[in-house]
Amino acid sequence: ELKVEQNPLFLSMQEGKNYTIYCNYSTTSDRLYWYRQDPGKSLESLFVLLSNGAVKQEGRLMASLDTKARLSTLHITAAVHDLSATYFCAVYHDMRFGAGTRLTVKP
Amino acid sequence: DAGITQSPRYKITETGRQVTLMCHQTWSHSYMFWYRQDLGHGLRLIYYSAAADITDKGEVPDGYVVSRSKTENFPLTLESATRSQTSVYFCASRERGTDTQYFGPGTRLTVL
């Protein structure tokens, strides 16, 4: 059975710091997605990673995919309060989501 | 309104009742999806549809029925609601050949 594991599940950061969220999955997949969800809101697509070695950046967020290691990372650079949200990765196979990482950025 | 809409936004029902959640998209996307979101589980795919009259099961289809007679609509029916179906339900759509899913605002369903 496909498993998608995110860690950490909860992350409290100080503004200006860097951190990485990890997404491990248990089956072969060459597509991985990252989404953002604000409290009480819907999901917003952040990144679509389509191949091994893919790297995408948007502002302070950078996502990468290593299909051989079955690992994707979401790196946060110099965090700001506006990045506080829950971040989900999802694997294309069966559109299986991780449990989410709730990020809180404190001043 | 353009985009993807869900109705109702909030619903309270009782165990054993039939409930239908509606999803409508204005883009004519080929693919539509239903997910449920529960604390600690992320989102789980219930059913999806690749086109009108084509539907398939996802990870957690038991207790749910879908139909897709028109491209723009994808209703989800709980034939006999149970308390374990209390959840937030999201509909999403995606155009064939693309990878970005667009999510609706969600329906919060409570089964008493």
PDB file of C-alpha atoms in Angstrom:
ATOM      1  CA  GLU A   1       0.000   0.000   0.000  1.00  0.00           C
ATOM      2  CA  LEU A   2       1.284   3.452  -0.907  1.00  0.00           C
ATOM      3  CA  LYS A   3       2.326   5.496   2.097  1.00  0.00           C
ATOM      4  CA  VAL A   4       3.189   9.171   2.067  1.00  0.00           C
ATOM      5  CA  GLU A   5       4.920  10.445   5.173  1.00  0.00           C
ATOM      6  CA  GLN A   6       5.614  14.045   5.950  1.00  0.00           C
ATOM      7  CA  ASN A   7       7.814  15.315   8.707  1.00  0.00           C
ATOM      8  CA  PRO A   8       7.706  17.186  10.824  1.00  0.00           C
ATOM      9  CA  LEU A   9       3.940  17.326  11.352  1.00  0.00           C
ATOM     10  CA  PHE A  10       4.258  20.515  13.380  1.00  0.00           C
ATOM     11  CA  LEU A  11       6.885  23.169  12.901  1.00  0.00           C
ATOM     12  CA  SER A  12       7.304  26.378  14.832  1.00  0.00           C
ATOM     13  CA  MET A  13       9.889  28.713  13.356  1.00  0.00           C
ATOM     14  CA  GLN A  14      11.238  32.132  14.079  1.00  0.00           C
ATOM     15  CA  GLU A  15      11.072  34.727  11.375  1.00  0.00           C
ATOM     16  CA  GLY A  16      14.238  34.858   9.336  1.00  0.00           C
ATOM     17  CA  LYS A  17      15.184  31.216   9.895  1.00  0.00           C
ATOM     18  CA  ASN A  18      15.495  28.443   7.333  1.00  0.00           C
ATOM     19  CA  TYR A  19      13.923  25.026   7.527  1.00  0.00           C
ATOM     20  CA  THR A  20      13.047  21.989   5.417  1.00  0.00           C
ATOM     21  CA  ILE A  21       9.914  19.857   5.299  1.00  0.00           C
ATOM     22  CA  TYR A  22      10.343  16.295   4.115  1.00  0.00           C
ATOM     23  CA  CYS A  23       7.974  14.093   2.149  1.00  0.00           C
ATOM     24  CA  ASN A  24       8.780  10.397   1.789  1.00  0.00           C
ATOM     25  CA  TYR A  25       6.690   8.011  -0.259  1.00  0.00           C
ATOM     26  CA  SER A  26       6.751   4.266  -0.594  1.00  0.00           C
ATOM     27  CA  THR A  27       6.177   3.558  -4.285  1.00  0.00           C
ATOM     28  CA  THR A  28       7.605   4.654  -7.593  1.00  0.00           C
ATOM     29  CA  SER A  29       6.199   7.941  -8.820  1.00  0.00           C
ATOM     30  CA  ASP A  30       7.628  10.587 -11.100  1.00  0.00           C
ATOM     31  CA  ARG A  31       5.165  13.287 -10.075  1.00  0.00           C
ATOM     32  CA  LEU A  32       4.755  15.008  -6.798  1.00  0.00           C
ATOM     33  CA  TYR A  33       2.702  17.996  -5.728  1.00  0.00           C
ATOM     34  CA  TRP A  34       2.917  20.520  -2.934  1.00  0.00           C
ATOM     35  CA  TYR A  35      -0.115  22.407  -1.659  1.00  0.00           C
ATOM     36  CA  ARG A  36      -0.718  25.100   0.892  1.00  0.00           C
ATOM     37  CA  GLN A  37      -3.801  25.362   3.076  1.00  0.00           C
ATOM     38  CA  ASP A  38      -4.628  28.334   5.301  1.00  0.00           C
ATOM     39  CA  PRO A  39      -6.826  27.651   8.357  1.00  0.00           C
ATOM     40  CA  GLY A  40     -10.442  27.079   7.361  1.00  0.00           C
ATOM     41  CA  LYS A  41      -9.626  27.520   3.685  1.00  0.00           C
ATOM     42  CA  SER A  42      -9.216  25.380   0.617  1.00  0.00           C
ATOM     43  CA  LEU A  43      -5.992  24.082  -0.895  1.00  0.00           C
ATOM     44  CA  GLU A  44      -3.786  26.102  -3.177  1.00  0.00           C
ATOM     45  CA  SER A  45      -1.349  24.474  -5.575  1.00  0.00           C
ATOM     46  CA  LEU A  46       2.246  25.514  -4.930  1.00  0.00           C
ATOM     47  CA  PHE A  47       4.460  23.255  -7.001  1.00  0.00           C
ATOM     48  CA  VAL A  48       4.202  20.416  -9.467  1.00  0.00           C
ATOM     49  CA  LEU A  49       7.401  18.360  -9.709  1.00  0.00           C
ATOM     50  CA  LEU A  50       7.434  16.180 -12.808  1.00  0.00           C
ATOM     51  CA  SER A  51      10.769  14.418 -12.932  1.00  0.00           C
ATOM     52  CA  ASN A  52      13.755  13.254 -10.969  1.00  0.00           C
ATOM     53  CA  GLY A  53      15.925  16.176  -9.972  1.00  0.00           C
ATOM     54  CA  ALA A  54      13.161  18.714 -10.569  1.00  0.00           C
ATOM     55  CA  VAL A  55      13.563  21.896  -8.563  1.00  0.00           C
ATOM     56  CA  LYS A  56      11.067  24.727  -8.428  1.00  0.00           C
ATOM     57  CA  GLN A  57      11.191  27.990  -6.530  1.00  0.00           C
ATOM     58  CA  GLU A  58       8.614  30.596  -5.718  1.00  0.00           C
ATOM     59  CA  GLY A  59       9.621  33.377  -3.391  1.00  0.00           C
ATOM     60  CA  ARG A  60      10.925  31.920  -0.139  1.00  0.00           C
ATOM     61  CA  LEU A  61       9.842  28.373  -0.971  1.00  0.00           C
ATOM     62  CA  MET A  62      11.842  25.865  -2.970  1.00  0.00           C
ATOM     63  CA  ALA A  63      10.724  22.317  -3.721  1.00  0.00           C
ATOM     64  CA  SER A  64      12.783  19.429  -5.056  1.00  0.00           C
ATOM     65  CA  LEU A  65      12.181  15.831  -6.039  1.00  0.00           C
ATOM     66  CA  ASP A  66      14.453  12.786  -5.853  1.00  0.00           C
ATOM     67  CA  THR A  67      12.504   9.911  -7.360  1.00  0.00           C
ATOM     68  CA  LYS A  68      15.255   7.379  -6.657  1.00  0.00           C
ATOM     69  CA  ALA A  69      15.171   8.154  -2.946  1.00  0.00           C
ATOM     70  CA  ARG A  70      11.375   8.644  -3.098  1.00  0.00           C
ATOM     71  CA  LEU A  71      11.839  11.933  -1.344  1.00  0.00           C
ATOM     72  CA  SER A  72      10.680  15.465  -1.899  1.00  0.00           C
ATOM     73  CA  THR A  73      11.679  18.474   0.161  1.00  0.00           C
ATOM     74  CA  LEU A  74      10.116  21.879   0.657  1.00  0.00           C
ATOM     75  CA  HIS A  75      12.741  24.347   1.814  1.00  0.00           C
ATOM     76  CA  ILE A  76      11.785  27.583   3.490  1.00  0.00           C
ATOM     77  CA  THR A  77      14.270  30.427   3.351  1.00  0.00           C
ATOM     78  CA  ALA A  78      14.157  33.366   5.768  1.00  0.00           C
ATOM     79  CA  ALA A  79      10.650  32.571   6.965  1.00  0.00           C
ATOM     80  CA  VAL A  80       8.067  35.316   7.340  1.00  0.00           C
ATOM     81  CA  HIS A  81       4.744  35.258   9.197  1.00  0.00           C
ATOM     82  CA  ASP A  82       2.757  35.062   5.946  1.00  0.00           C
ATOM     83  CA  LEU A  83       4.128  31.578   5.363  1.00  0.00           C
ATOM     84  CA  SER A  84       2.209  30.253   8.376  1.00  0.00           C
ATOM     85  CA  ALA A  85      -0.100  27.546   6.962  1.00  0.00           C
ATOM     86  CA  THR A  86      -0.356  23.795   6.556  1.00  0.00           C
ATOM     87  CA  TYR A  87       1.669  22.309   3.721  1.00  0.00           C
ATOM     88  CA  PHE A  88       0.774  19.033   2.053  1.00  0.00           C
ATOM     89  CA  CYS A  89       2.665  16.879  -0.378  1.00  0.00           C
ATOM     90  CA  ALA A  90       0.766  14.500  -2.647  1.00  0.00           C
ATOM     91  CA  VAL A  91       1.943  11.684  -4.847  1.00  0.00           C
ATOM     92  CA  TYR A  92       0.397  11.350  -8.288  1.00  0.00           C
ATOM     93  CA  HIS A  93      -0.191   7.623  -7.850  1.00  0.00           C
ATOM     94  CA  ASP A  94      -3.781   7.495  -6.499  1.00  0.00           C
ATOM     95  CA  MET A  95      -3.359  11.159  -5.531  1.00  0.00           C
ATOM     96  CA  ARG A  96      -2.232  10.094  -2.076  1.00  0.00           C
ATOM     97  CA  PHE A  97      -1.620  12.974   0.346  1.00  0.00           C
ATOM     98  CA  GLY A  98       0.671  13.233   3.293  1.00  0.00           C
ATOM     99  CA  ALA A  99      -0.809  14.192   6.664  1.00  0.00           C
ATOM    100  CA  GLY A 100       0.422  17.756   6.344  1.00  0.00           C
ATOM    101  CA  THR A 101       2.947  19.959   8.123  1.00  0.00           C
ATOM    102  CA  ARG A 102       1.472  22.765  10.179  1.00  0.00           C
ATOM    103  CA  LEU A 103       3.927  25.628  10.022  1.00  0.00           C
ATOM    104  CA  THR A 104       3.827  28.547  12.420  1.00  0.00           C
ATOM    105  CA  VAL A 105       6.240  31.412  11.922  1.00  0.00           C
ATOM    106  CA  LYS A 106       6.726  33.580  14.995  1.00  0.00           C
ATOM    107  CA  PRO A 107       8.192  37.072  15.085  1.00  0.00           C
TER     108      PRO A 107
ATOM    109  CA  ASP B   1     -19.304  32.623 -10.869  1.00  0.00           C
ATOM    110  CA  ALA B   2     -16.236  31.324 -12.627  1.00  0.00           C
ATOM    111  CA  GLY B   3     -14.233  28.530 -11.088  1.00  0.00           C
ATOM    112  CA  ILE B   4     -15.263  25.641  -8.909  1.00  0.00           C
ATOM    113  CA  THR B   5     -18.073  25.881  -6.392  1.00  0.00           C
ATOM    114  CA  GLN B   6     -19.494  23.534  -3.794  1.00  0.00           C
ATOM    115  CA  SER B   7     -22.860  23.481  -2.100  1.00  0.00           C
ATOM    116  CA  PRO B   8     -23.894  23.494   0.587  1.00  0.00           C
ATOM    117  CA  ARG B   9     -20.918  24.942   2.441  1.00  0.00           C
ATOM    118  CA  TYR B  10     -22.163  23.579   5.754  1.00  0.00           C
ATOM    119  CA  LYS B  11     -24.504  20.669   6.405  1.00  0.00           C
ATOM    120  CA  ILE B  12     -25.732  18.960   9.542  1.00  0.00           C
ATOM    121  CA  THR B  13     -27.600  15.700   9.129  1.00  0.00           C
ATOM    122  CA  GLU B  14     -28.547  12.635  11.097  1.00  0.00           C
ATOM    123  CA  THR B  15     -27.310   9.081  10.936  1.00  0.00           C
ATOM    124  CA  GLY B  16     -29.072   7.096   8.227  1.00  0.00           C
ATOM    125  CA  ARG B  17     -30.150  10.034   6.093  1.00  0.00           C
ATOM    126  CA  GLN B  18     -29.164  10.478   2.481  1.00  0.00           C
ATOM    127  CA  VAL B  19     -27.066  13.541   1.734  1.00  0.00           C
ATOM    128  CA  THR B  20     -25.855  14.914  -1.595  1.00  0.00           C
ATOM    129  CA  LEU B  21     -22.966  17.321  -1.887  1.00  0.00           C
ATOM    130  CA  MET B  22     -22.764  19.297  -5.092  1.00  0.00           C
ATOM    131  CA  CYS B  23     -19.731  20.354  -7.095  1.00  0.00           C
ATOM    132  CA  HIS B  24     -19.821  22.582 -10.151  1.00  0.00           C
ATOM    133  CA  GLN B  25     -16.954  23.850 -12.306  1.00  0.00           C
ATOM    134  CA  THR B  26     -17.097  26.367 -15.126  1.00  0.00           C
ATOM    135  CA  TRP B  27     -13.847  25.483 -16.896  1.00  0.00           C
ATOM    136  CA  SER B  28     -15.044  22.280 -18.616  1.00  0.00           C
ATOM    137  CA  HIS B  29     -12.139  20.401 -17.053  1.00  0.00           C
ATOM    138  CA  SER B  30     -12.141  16.714 -17.904  1.00  0.00           C
ATOM    139  CA  TYR B  31     -11.143  15.426 -14.488  1.00  0.00           C
ATOM    140  CA  MET B  32     -13.033  15.945 -11.266  1.00  0.00           C
ATOM    141  CA  PHE B  33     -12.261  14.601  -7.814  1.00  0.00           C
ATOM    142  CA  TRP B  34     -13.831  14.231  -4.401  1.00  0.00           C
ATOM    143  CA  TYR B  35     -11.687  14.206  -1.258  1.00  0.00           C
ATOM    144  CA  ARG B  36     -12.395  14.127   2.433  1.00  0.00           C
ATOM    145  CA  GLN B  37     -10.169  15.835   4.967  1.00  0.00           C
ATOM    146  CA  ASP B  38      -9.886  14.585   8.499  1.00  0.00           C
ATOM    147  CA  LEU B  39      -7.469  15.686  11.165  1.00  0.00           C
ATOM    148  CA  GLY B  40      -4.262  13.671  10.943  1.00  0.00           C
ATOM    149  CA  HIS B  41      -5.067  12.126   7.580  1.00  0.00           C
ATOM    150  CA  GLY B  42      -4.451  14.897   5.120  1.00  0.00           C
ATOM    151  CA  LEU B  43      -6.819  14.483   2.202  1.00  0.00           C
ATOM    152  CA  ARG B  44      -8.077  11.119   1.023  1.00  0.00           C
ATOM    153  CA  LEU B  45      -9.476  10.526  -2.438  1.00  0.00           C
ATOM    154  CA  ILE B  46     -13.027   9.166  -2.472  1.00  0.00           C
ATOM    155  CA  TYR B  47     -13.903   9.038  -6.178  1.00  0.00           C
ATOM    156  CA  TYR B  48     -12.730  10.656  -9.354  1.00  0.00           C
ATOM    157  CA  SER B  49     -14.022  11.064 -12.863  1.00  0.00           C
ATOM    158  CA  ALA B  50     -12.058  11.340 -16.090  1.00  0.00           C
ATOM    159  CA  ALA B  51     -15.022  12.517 -18.174  1.00  0.00           C
ATOM    160  CA  ALA B  52     -18.793  12.521 -18.230  1.00  0.00           C
ATOM    161  CA  ASP B  53     -20.156   9.052 -17.440  1.00  0.00           C
ATOM    162  CA  ILE B  54     -16.704   7.768 -16.392  1.00  0.00           C
ATOM    163  CA  THR B  55     -16.041   7.400 -12.676  1.00  0.00           C
ATOM    164  CA  ASP B  56     -13.613   5.380 -10.601  1.00  0.00           C
ATOM    165  CA  LYS B  57     -12.939   4.611  -6.970  1.00  0.00           C
ATOM    166  CA  GLY B  58     -10.247   6.251  -4.925  1.00  0.00           C
ATOM    167  CA  GLU B  59      -8.751   5.310  -1.591  1.00  0.00           C
ATOM    168  CA  VAL B  60     -11.934   5.480   0.544  1.00  0.00           C
ATOM    169  CA  PRO B  61     -15.055   4.932  -1.628  1.00  0.00           C
ATOM    170  CA  ASP B  62     -17.185   2.863   0.742  1.00  0.00           C
ATOM    171  CA  GLY B  63     -20.476   4.520   1.687  1.00  0.00           C
ATOM    172  CA  TYR B  64     -20.332   7.018  -1.172  1.00  0.00           C
ATOM    173  CA  VAL B  65     -21.885   7.174  -4.639  1.00  0.00           C
ATOM    174  CA  VAL B  66     -21.012   9.545  -7.464  1.00  0.00           C
ATOM    175  CA  SER B  67     -22.358  10.324 -10.883  1.00  0.00           C
ATOM    176  CA  ARG B  68     -21.292  12.578 -13.712  1.00  0.00           C
ATOM    177  CA  SER B  69     -23.951  13.087 -16.334  1.00  0.00           C
ATOM    178  CA  LYS B  70     -22.577  16.503 -17.304  1.00  0.00           C
ATOM    179  CA  THR B  71     -18.945  17.575 -17.543  1.00  0.00           C
ATOM    180  CA  GLU B  72     -19.411  20.497 -15.186  1.00  0.00           C
ATOM    181  CA  ASN B  73     -21.144  18.687 -12.314  1.00  0.00           C
ATOM    182  CA  PHE B  74     -19.922  15.939 -10.019  1.00  0.00           C
ATOM    183  CA  PRO B  75     -22.307  15.256  -7.119  1.00  0.00           C
ATOM    184  CA  LEU B  76     -21.301  13.073  -4.184  1.00  0.00           C
ATOM    185  CA  THR B  77     -24.048  11.162  -2.363  1.00  0.00           C
ATOM    186  CA  LEU B  78     -23.877   9.569   1.051  1.00  0.00           C
ATOM    187  CA  GLU B  79     -26.666   7.018   0.765  1.00  0.00           C
ATOM    188  CA  SER B  80     -26.983   6.386   4.497  1.00  0.00           C
ATOM    189  CA  ALA B  81     -24.824   8.797   6.447  1.00  0.00           C
ATOM    190  CA  THR B  82     -22.765   7.550   9.383  1.00  0.00           C
ATOM    191  CA  ARG B  83     -20.939   9.501  12.075  1.00  0.00           C
ATOM    192  CA  SER B  84     -17.611   8.427  10.636  1.00  0.00           C
ATOM    193  CA  GLN B  85     -18.469  10.432   7.533  1.00  0.00           C
ATOM    194  CA  THR B  86     -18.327  13.663   9.501  1.00  0.00           C
ATOM    195  CA  SER B  87     -15.584  15.506   7.655  1.00  0.00           C
ATOM    196  CA  VAL B  88     -14.708  18.372   5.354  1.00  0.00           C
ATOM    197  CA  TYR B  89     -15.273  17.430   1.729  1.00  0.00           C
ATOM    198  CA  PHE B  90     -13.346  19.039  -1.106  1.00  0.00           C
ATOM    199  CA  CYS B  91     -14.081  18.840  -4.771  1.00  0.00           C
ATOM    200  CA  ALA B  92     -11.326  19.495  -7.305  1.00  0.00           C
ATOM    201  CA  SER B  93     -10.906  19.618 -11.047  1.00  0.00           C
ATOM    202  CA  ARG B  94      -8.057  19.344 -13.498  1.00  0.00           C
ATOM    203  CA  GLU B  95      -7.811  19.660 -17.254  1.00  0.00           C
ATOM    204  CA  ARG B  96      -6.622  16.596 -19.151  1.00  0.00           C
ATOM    205  CA  GLY B  97      -2.920  16.798 -19.972  1.00  0.00           C
ATOM    206  CA  THR B  98      -2.163  19.219 -17.153  1.00  0.00           C
ATOM    207  CA  ASP B  99      -1.087  18.639 -13.574  1.00  0.00           C
ATOM    208  CA  THR B 100      -2.602  21.450 -11.539  1.00  0.00           C
ATOM    209  CA  GLN B 101      -5.703  20.622  -9.530  1.00  0.00           C
ATOM    210  CA  TYR B 102      -8.038  23.406  -8.541  1.00  0.00           C
ATOM    211  CA  PHE B 103      -9.927  22.909  -5.325  1.00  0.00           C
ATOM    212  CA  GLY B 104     -13.366  24.101  -4.346  1.00  0.00           C
ATOM    213  CA  PRO B 105     -14.024  25.899  -1.044  1.00  0.00           C
ATOM    214  CA  GLY B 106     -15.117  22.730   0.764  1.00  0.00           C
ATOM    215  CA  THR B 107     -18.266  21.473   2.480  1.00  0.00           C
ATOM    216  CA  ARG B 108     -18.209  20.868   6.216  1.00  0.00           C
ATOM    217  CA  LEU B 109     -20.519  17.925   6.931  1.00  0.00           C
ATOM    218  CA  THR B 110     -21.552  16.889  10.414  1.00  0.00           C
ATOM    219  CA  VAL B 111     -23.442  13.639  10.944  1.00  0.00           C
ATOM    220  CA  LEU B 112     -25.151  13.418  14.329  1.00  0.00           C
TER     221      LEU B 112
END
